[in-house]
JSON list of C-alpha atoms in Angstrom, two decimals:
[
{"chain": "V", "resi": 1156, "resn": "MET", "atom": "CA", "xyz": [1.78, -68.65, 37.36]},
{"chain": "V", "resi": 1157, "resn": "ASP", "atom": "CA", "xyz": [-1.16, -66.54, 38.21]},
{"chain": "V", "resi": 1158, "resn": "THR", "atom": "CA", "xyz": [-0.93, -63.68, 34.75]},
{"chain": "V", "resi": 1159, "resn": "ARG", "atom": "CA", "xyz": [-3.58, -61.77, 34.26]},
{"chain": "V", "resi": 1160, "resn": "VAL", "atom": "CA", "xyz": [-4.38, -60.00, 31.01]},
{"chain": "V", "resi": 1161, "resn": "ARG", "atom": "CA", "xyz": [-5.38, -56.56, 30.55]},
{"chain": "V", "resi": 1162, "resn": "THR", "atom": "CA", "xyz": [-5.93, -54.41, 27.26]},
{"chain": "V", "resi": 1163, "resn": "ARG", "atom": "CA", "xyz": [-5.82, -50.52, 28.03]},
{"chain": "V", "resi": 1164, "resn": "VAL", "atom": "CA", "xyz": [-6.24, -48.05, 25.79]},
{"chain": "V", "resi": 1165, "resn": "SER", "atom": "CA", "xyz": [-4.84, -44.29, 26.23]},
{"chain": "V", "resi": 1166, "resn": "ALA", "atom": "CA", "xyz": [-4.19, -41.26, 24.74]},
{"chain": "V", "resi": 1167, "resn": "TYR", "atom": "CA", "xyz": [-0.98, -38.89, 24.42]},
{"chain": "V", "resi": 1168, "resn": "ALA", "atom": "CA", "xyz": [0.11, -35.36, 24.27]},
{"chain": "V", "resi": 1169, "resn": "VAL", "atom": "CA", "xyz": [2.55, -34.81, 22.03]},
{"chain": "V", "resi": 1170, "resn": "ALA", "atom": "CA", "xyz": [3.23, -31.18, 22.71]},
{"chain": "V", "resi": 1171, "resn": "VAL", "atom": "CA", "xyz": [6.08, -29.77, 21.21]},
{"chain": "V", "resi": 1172, "resn": "GLU", "atom": "CA", "xyz": [7.36, -26.14, 22.54]},
{"chain": "V", "resi": 1173, "resn": "ASP", "atom": "CA", "xyz": [10.37, -23.98, 21.55]},
{"chain": "V", "resi": 1174, "resn": "GLY", "atom": "CA", "xyz": [12.13, -27.16, 20.56]},
{"chain": "V", "resi": 1175, "resn": "ARG", "atom": "CA", "xyz": [11.17, -28.42, 23.73]},
{"chain": "V", "resi": 1176, "resn": "LEU", "atom": "CA", "xyz": [8.98, -31.80, 24.20]},
{"chain": "V", "resi": 1177, "resn": "LEU", "atom": "CA", "xyz": [6.31, -31.81, 27.46]},
{"chain": "V", "resi": 1178, "resn": "LEU", "atom": "CA", "xyz": [6.98, -35.12, 29.10]},
{"chain": "V", "resi": 1179, "resn": "ALA", "atom": "CA", "xyz": [5.97, -36.19, 32.81]},
{"chain": "V", "resi": 1180, "resn": "ARG", "atom": "CA", "xyz": [8.38, -38.56, 34.80]},
{"chain": "V", "resi": 1181, "resn": "LEU", "atom": "CA", "xyz": [5.77, -41.73, 36.31]},
{"chain": "V", "resi": 1182, "resn": "SER", "atom": "CA", "xyz": [5.54, -42.46, 39.93]},
{"chain": "V", "resi": 1183, "resn": "ASP", "atom": "CA", "xyz": [5.52, -45.88, 41.47]},
{"chain": "V", "resi": 1184, "resn": "ALA", "atom": "CA", "xyz": [2.22, -45.88, 41.14]},
{"chain": "V", "resi": 1185, "resn": "SER", "atom": "CA", "xyz": [2.55, -46.53, 37.30]},
{"chain": "V", "resi": 1186, "resn": "PRO", "atom": "CA", "xyz": [0.63, -49.44, 35.99]},
{"chain": "V", "resi": 1187, "resn": "VAL", "atom": "CA", "xyz": [1.50, -50.20, 33.05]},
{"chain": "V", "resi": 1188, "resn": "PHE", "atom": "CA", "xyz": [5.71, -48.52, 32.09]},
{"chain": "V", "resi": 1189, "resn": "THR", "atom": "CA", "xyz": [8.35, -48.36, 35.12]},
{"chain": "V", "resi": 1190, "resn": "PRO", "atom": "CA", "xyz": [8.54, -45.39, 36.98]},
{"chain": "V", "resi": 1191, "resn": "GLY", "atom": "CA", "xyz": [11.44, -43.13, 36.69]},
{"chain": "V", "resi": 1192, "resn": "LEU", "atom": "CA", "xyz": [10.83, -42.70, 33.21]},
{"chain": "V", "resi": 1193, "resn": "TRP", "atom": "CA", "xyz": [10.00, -39.75, 31.65]},
{"chain": "V", "resi": 1194, "resn": "HIS", "atom": "CA", "xyz": [6.58, -40.35, 29.58]},
{"chain": "V", "resi": 1195, "resn": "LEU", "atom": "CA", "xyz": [4.09, -38.53, 27.33]},
{"chain": "V", "resi": 1196, "resn": "PRO", "atom": "CA", "xyz": [1.25, -36.94, 29.47]},
{"chain": "V", "resi": 1197, "resn": "GLY", "atom": "CA", "xyz": [-2.03, -39.29, 28.99]},
{"chain": "V", "resi": 1198, "resn": "GLY", "atom": "CA", "xyz": [-3.25, -42.05, 29.78]},
{"chain": "V", "resi": 1199, "resn": "GLY", "atom": "CA", "xyz": [-6.54, -44.77, 29.78]},
{"chain": "V", "resi": 1200, "resn": "ILE", "atom": "CA", "xyz": [-9.46, -43.82, 28.39]},
{"chain": "V", "resi": 1201, "resn": "ASP", "atom": "CA", "xyz": [-12.55, -44.36, 30.46]},
{"chain": "V", "resi": 1202, "resn": "PRO", "atom": "CA", "xyz": [-15.70, -46.28, 29.50]},
{"chain": "V", "resi": 1203, "resn": "CYS", "atom": "CA", "xyz": [-17.45, -44.09, 26.83]},
{"chain": "V", "resi": 1204, "resn": "GLU", "atom": "CA", "xyz": [-14.61, -41.30, 27.22]},
{"chain": "V", "resi": 1205, "resn": "GLN", "atom": "CA", "xyz": [-13.96, -39.69, 24.33]},
{"chain": "V", "resi": 1206, "resn": "PRO", "atom": "CA", "xyz": [-10.18, -39.96, 23.51]},
{"chain": "V", "resi": 1207, "resn": "VAL", "atom": "CA", "xyz": [-9.51, -36.15, 23.22]},
{"chain": "V", "resi": 1208, "resn": "GLU", "atom": "CA", "xyz": [-11.72, -36.01, 26.95]},
{"chain": "V", "resi": 1209, "resn": "ALA", "atom": "CA", "xyz": [-9.98, -38.48, 27.84]},
{"chain": "V", "resi": 1210, "resn": "LEU", "atom": "CA", "xyz": [-6.58, -36.19, 26.43]},
{"chain": "V", "resi": 1211, "resn": "ALA", "atom": "CA", "xyz": [-7.87, -33.12, 27.99]},
{"chain": "V", "resi": 1212, "resn": "ARG", "atom": "CA", "xyz": [-8.51, -34.97, 31.89]},
{"chain": "V", "resi": 1213, "resn": "GLU", "atom": "CA", "xyz": [-5.19, -36.72, 32.06]},
{"chain": "V", "resi": 1214, "resn": "LEU", "atom": "CA", "xyz": [-3.38, -33.34, 30.83]},
{"chain": "V", "resi": 1215, "resn": "ARG", "atom": "CA", "xyz": [-5.03, -31.35, 33.40]},
{"chain": "V", "resi": 1216, "resn": "GLU", "atom": "CA", "xyz": [-4.40, -33.89, 35.94]},
{"chain": "V", "resi": 1217, "resn": "GLU", "atom": "CA", "xyz": [-0.65, -34.69, 35.02]},
{"chain": "V", "resi": 1218, "resn": "THR", "atom": "CA", "xyz": [0.34, -31.23, 33.86]},
{"chain": "V", "resi": 1219, "resn": "GLY", "atom": "CA", "xyz": [-2.21, -28.60, 34.91]},
{"chain": "V", "resi": 1220, "resn": "LEU", "atom": "CA", "xyz": [-2.26, -27.76, 31.63]},
{"chain": "V", "resi": 1221, "resn": "GLU", "atom": "CA", "xyz": [-5.36, -26.64, 29.33]},
{"chain": "V", "resi": 1222, "resn": "LEU", "atom": "CA", "xyz": [-6.05, -28.51, 26.32]},
{"chain": "V", "resi": 1223, "resn": "VAL", "atom": "CA", "xyz": [-6.72, -25.95, 22.98]},
{"chain": "V", "resi": 1224, "resn": "ALA", "atom": "CA", "xyz": [-6.64, -27.83, 20.12]},
{"chain": "V", "resi": 1225, "resn": "ALA", "atom": "CA", "xyz": [-5.82, -31.98, 19.26]},
{"chain": "V", "resi": 1226, "resn": "ARG", "atom": "CA", "xyz": [-4.79, -33.43, 15.85]},
{"chain": "V", "resi": 1227, "resn": "LEU", "atom": "CA", "xyz": [-4.59, -37.29, 15.64]},
{"chain": "V", "resi": 1228, "resn": "LEU", "atom": "CA", "xyz": [-0.71, -38.11, 15.14]},
{"chain": "V", "resi": 1229, "resn": "ASP", "atom": "CA", "xyz": [-0.19, -42.20, 14.95]},
{"chain": "V", "resi": 1230, "resn": "ALA", "atom": "CA", "xyz": [-1.44, -45.36, 16.78]},
{"chain": "V", "resi": 1231, "resn": "ARG", "atom": "CA", "xyz": [0.75, -46.99, 18.61]},
{"chain": "V", "resi": 1232, "resn": "THR", "atom": "CA", "xyz": [0.64, -50.92, 20.60]},
{"chain": "V", "resi": 1233, "resn": "TYR", "atom": "CA", "xyz": [2.89, -52.34, 22.99]},
{"chain": "V", "resi": 1234, "resn": "ALA", "atom": "CA", "xyz": [3.02, -55.91, 25.04]},
{"chain": "V", "resi": 1235, "resn": "VAL", "atom": "CA", "xyz": [4.06, -55.06, 28.78]},
{"chain": "V", "resi": 1236, "resn": "GLN", "atom": "CA", "xyz": [3.96, -57.34, 31.76]},
{"chain": "V", "resi": 1237, "resn": "ARG", "atom": "CA", "xyz": [4.35, -55.17, 35.19]},
{"chain": "V", "resi": 1238, "resn": "HIS", "atom": "CA", "xyz": [3.32, -56.70, 38.85]},
{"chain": "V", "resi": 1239, "resn": "GLY", "atom": "CA", "xyz": [1.89, -60.04, 37.42]},
{"chain": "V", "resi": 1240, "resn": "VAL", "atom": "CA", "xyz": [-0.07, -58.21, 34.55]},
{"chain": "V", "resi": 1241, "resn": "ASP", "atom": "CA", "xyz": [0.31, -58.41, 30.48]},
{"chain": "V", "resi": 1242, "resn": "TRP", "atom": "CA", "xyz": [-0.50, -55.33, 29.17]},
{"chain": "V", "resi": 1243, "resn": "ASN", "atom": "CA", "xyz": [-1.97, -55.17, 25.76]},
{"chain": "V", "resi": 1244, "resn": "LEU", "atom": "CA", "xyz": [-1.75, -50.96, 25.38]},
{"chain": "V", "resi": 1245, "resn": "THR", "atom": "CA", "xyz": [-2.79, -48.89, 22.26]},
{"chain": "V", "resi": 1246, "resn": "GLY", "atom": "CA", "xyz": [-1.58, -45.82, 22.63]},
{"chain": "V", "resi": 1247, "resn": "LEU", "atom": "CA", "xyz": [-2.93, -43.37, 20.39]},
{"chain": "V", "resi": 1248, "resn": "PHE", "atom": "CA", "xyz": [-0.46, -40.12, 19.95]},
{"chain": "V", "resi": 1249, "resn": "TYR", "atom": "CA", "xyz": [-2.23, -36.87, 19.18]},
{"chain": "V", "resi": 1250, "resn": "ALA", "atom": "CA", "xyz": [-0.05, -33.22, 18.44]},
{"chain": "V", "resi": 1251, "resn": "VAL", "atom": "CA", "xyz": [-1.58, -31.10, 20.98]},
{"chain": "V", "resi": 1252, "resn": "ASP", "atom": "CA", "xyz": [-1.60, -26.48, 21.46]},
{"chain": "V", "resi": 1253, "resn": "LEU", "atom": "CA", "xyz": [-2.22, -26.37, 24.83]},
{"chain": "V", "resi": 1254, "resn": "LYS", "atom": "CA", "xyz": [-2.98, -23.02, 26.82]},
{"chain": "V", "resi": 1255, "resn": "ALA", "atom": "CA", "xyz": [-0.15, -21.02, 28.19]},
{"chain": "V", "resi": 1256, "resn": "GLY", "atom": "CA", "xyz": [1.12, -22.07, 31.38]},
{"chain": "V", "resi": 1257, "resn": "ALA", "atom": "CA", "xyz": [3.84, -24.30, 33.44]},
{"chain": "V", "resi": 1258, "resn": "PRO", "atom": "CA", "xyz": [3.34, -27.46, 34.52]},
{"chain": "V", "resi": 1259, "resn": "VAL", "atom": "CA", "xyz": [2.67, -28.80, 37.98]},
{"chain": "V", "resi": 1260, "resn": "VAL", "atom": "CA", "xyz": [1.20, -32.47, 38.90]},
{"chain": "V", "resi": 1261, "resn": "GLY", "atom": "CA", "xyz": [-2.20, -31.86, 39.53]},
{"chain": "V", "resi": 1262, "resn": "GLU", "atom": "CA", "xyz": [-3.11, -35.70, 40.99]},
{"chain": "V", "resi": 1263, "resn": "THR", "atom": "CA", "xyz": [-1.80, -36.64, 44.45]},
{"chain": "V", "resi": 1264, "resn": "ASP", "atom": "CA", "xyz": [-0.51, -40.51, 44.90]},
{"chain": "V", "resi": 1265, "resn": "GLY", "atom": "CA", "xyz": [-1.21, -40.52, 40.47]},
{"chain": "V", "resi": 1266, "resn": "SER", "atom": "CA", "xyz": [0.93, -42.07, 38.39]},
{"chain": "V", "resi": 1267, "resn": "THR", "atom": "CA", "xyz": [3.01, -39.16, 37.33]},
{"chain": "V", "resi": 1268, "resn": "ASP", "atom": "CA", "xyz": [4.92, -37.16, 40.30]},
{"chain": "V", "resi": 1269, "resn": "ALA", "atom": "CA", "xyz": [6.63, -34.29, 37.82]},
{"chain": "V", "resi": 1270, "resn": "ALA", "atom": "CA", "xyz": [5.89, -32.77, 34.75]},
{"chain": "V", "resi": 1271, "resn": "VAL", "atom": "CA", "xyz": [8.76, -30.73, 32.72]},
{"chain": "V", "resi": 1272, "resn": "TRP", "atom": "CA", "xyz": [9.41, -29.25, 29.28]},
{"chain": "V", "resi": 1273, "resn": "THR", "atom": "CA", "xyz": [12.67, -31.07, 28.17]},
{"chain": "V", "resi": 1274, "resn": "PRO", "atom": "CA", "xyz": [14.35, -29.88, 25.07]},
{"chain": "V", "resi": 1275, "resn": "LEU", "atom": "CA", "xyz": [14.81, -32.20, 22.37]},
{"chain": "V", "resi": 1276, "resn": "ALA", "atom": "CA", "xyz": [18.19, -32.62, 21.98]},
{"chain": "V", "resi": 1277, "resn": "ASP", "atom": "CA", "xyz": [18.26, -33.86, 25.17]},
{"chain": "V", "resi": 1278, "resn": "LEU", "atom": "CA", "xyz": [16.40, -36.87, 25.40]},
{"chain": "V", "resi": 1279, "resn": "HIS", "atom": "CA", "xyz": [17.54, -40.53, 24.88]},
{"chain": "V", "resi": 1280, "resn": "ASP", "atom": "CA", "xyz": [15.73, -43.94, 24.57]},
{"chain": "V", "resi": 1281, "resn": "SER", "atom": "CA", "xyz": [17.26, -44.79, 27.98]},
{"chain": "V", "resi": 1282, "resn": "MET", "atom": "CA", "xyz": [15.23, -41.88, 29.94]},
{"chain": "V", "resi": 1283, "resn": "LEU", "atom": "CA", "xyz": [11.98, -42.36, 27.57]},
{"chain": "V", "resi": 1284, "resn": "SER", "atom": "CA", "xyz": [9.08, -45.24, 27.97]},
{"chain": "V", "resi": 1285, "resn": "PRO", "atom": "CA", "xyz": [8.41, -46.73, 25.42]},
{"chain": "V", "resi": 1286, "resn": "ALA", "atom": "CA", "xyz": [5.77, -44.74, 23.95]},
{"chain": "V", "resi": 1287, "resn": "ALA", "atom": "CA", "xyz": [7.55, -41.70, 24.39]},
{"chain": "V", "resi": 1288, "resn": "ALA", "atom": "CA", "xyz": [10.50, -42.82, 22.65]},
{"chain": "V", "resi": 1289, "resn": "ASP", "atom": "CA", "xyz": [7.85, -43.25, 19.52]},
{"chain": "V", "resi": 1290, "resn": "ALA", "atom": "CA", "xyz": [6.44, -40.42, 20.35]},
{"chain": "V", "resi": 1291, "resn": "LEU", "atom": "CA", "xyz": [10.36, -39.22, 19.60]},
{"chain": "V", "resi": 1292, "resn": "ARG", "atom": "CA", "xyz": [10.76, -40.83, 16.83]},
{"chain": "V", "resi": 1293, "resn": "LEU", "atom": "CA", "xyz": [7.55, -39.36, 15.05]},
{"chain": "V", "resi": 1294, "resn": "LEU", "atom": "CA", "xyz": [8.72, -35.97, 15.35]},
{"chain": "V", "resi": 1295, "resn": "ALA", "atom": "CA", "xyz": [12.29, -36.60, 13.80]},
{"chain": "V", "resi": 1296, "resn": "PRO", "atom": "CA", "xyz": [12.22, -35.20, 10.28]},
{"chain": "V", "resi": 1297, "resn": "SER", "atom": "CA", "xyz": [12.18, -38.08, 7.95]},
{"chain": "V", "resi": 1298, "resn": "PRO", "atom": "CA", "xyz": [15.04, -38.29, 5.88]}
]
């Protein structure tokens, strides 16, 4: 069996506005999580790139929105297998403030094919990537 192992660190935006969460739908080009699921805007941190720089770049590419401020909320790890690759992913979750505007996917043939604000009440784990489902739990009020 030809299984490769890859490690990836990604920065994700947890953007909430008027009871809605900003999400991006994963396309067939998604390297880690299953296409069709709704995911947090963000992605892999390039070599020598700072996490918040990667977050701003990914937000522009995936949503067309500009990052104003970011605050680290949490970090989570995931083990995912896709296309013969065992991914060891670390996700850095940032609470973000964005410049006003409507989300529009800016990259072609990228890992996302749609970006929308979705009411928190309409979100369910079955429609979300593992990272987006974790973000939803981060937003839930503590008991």
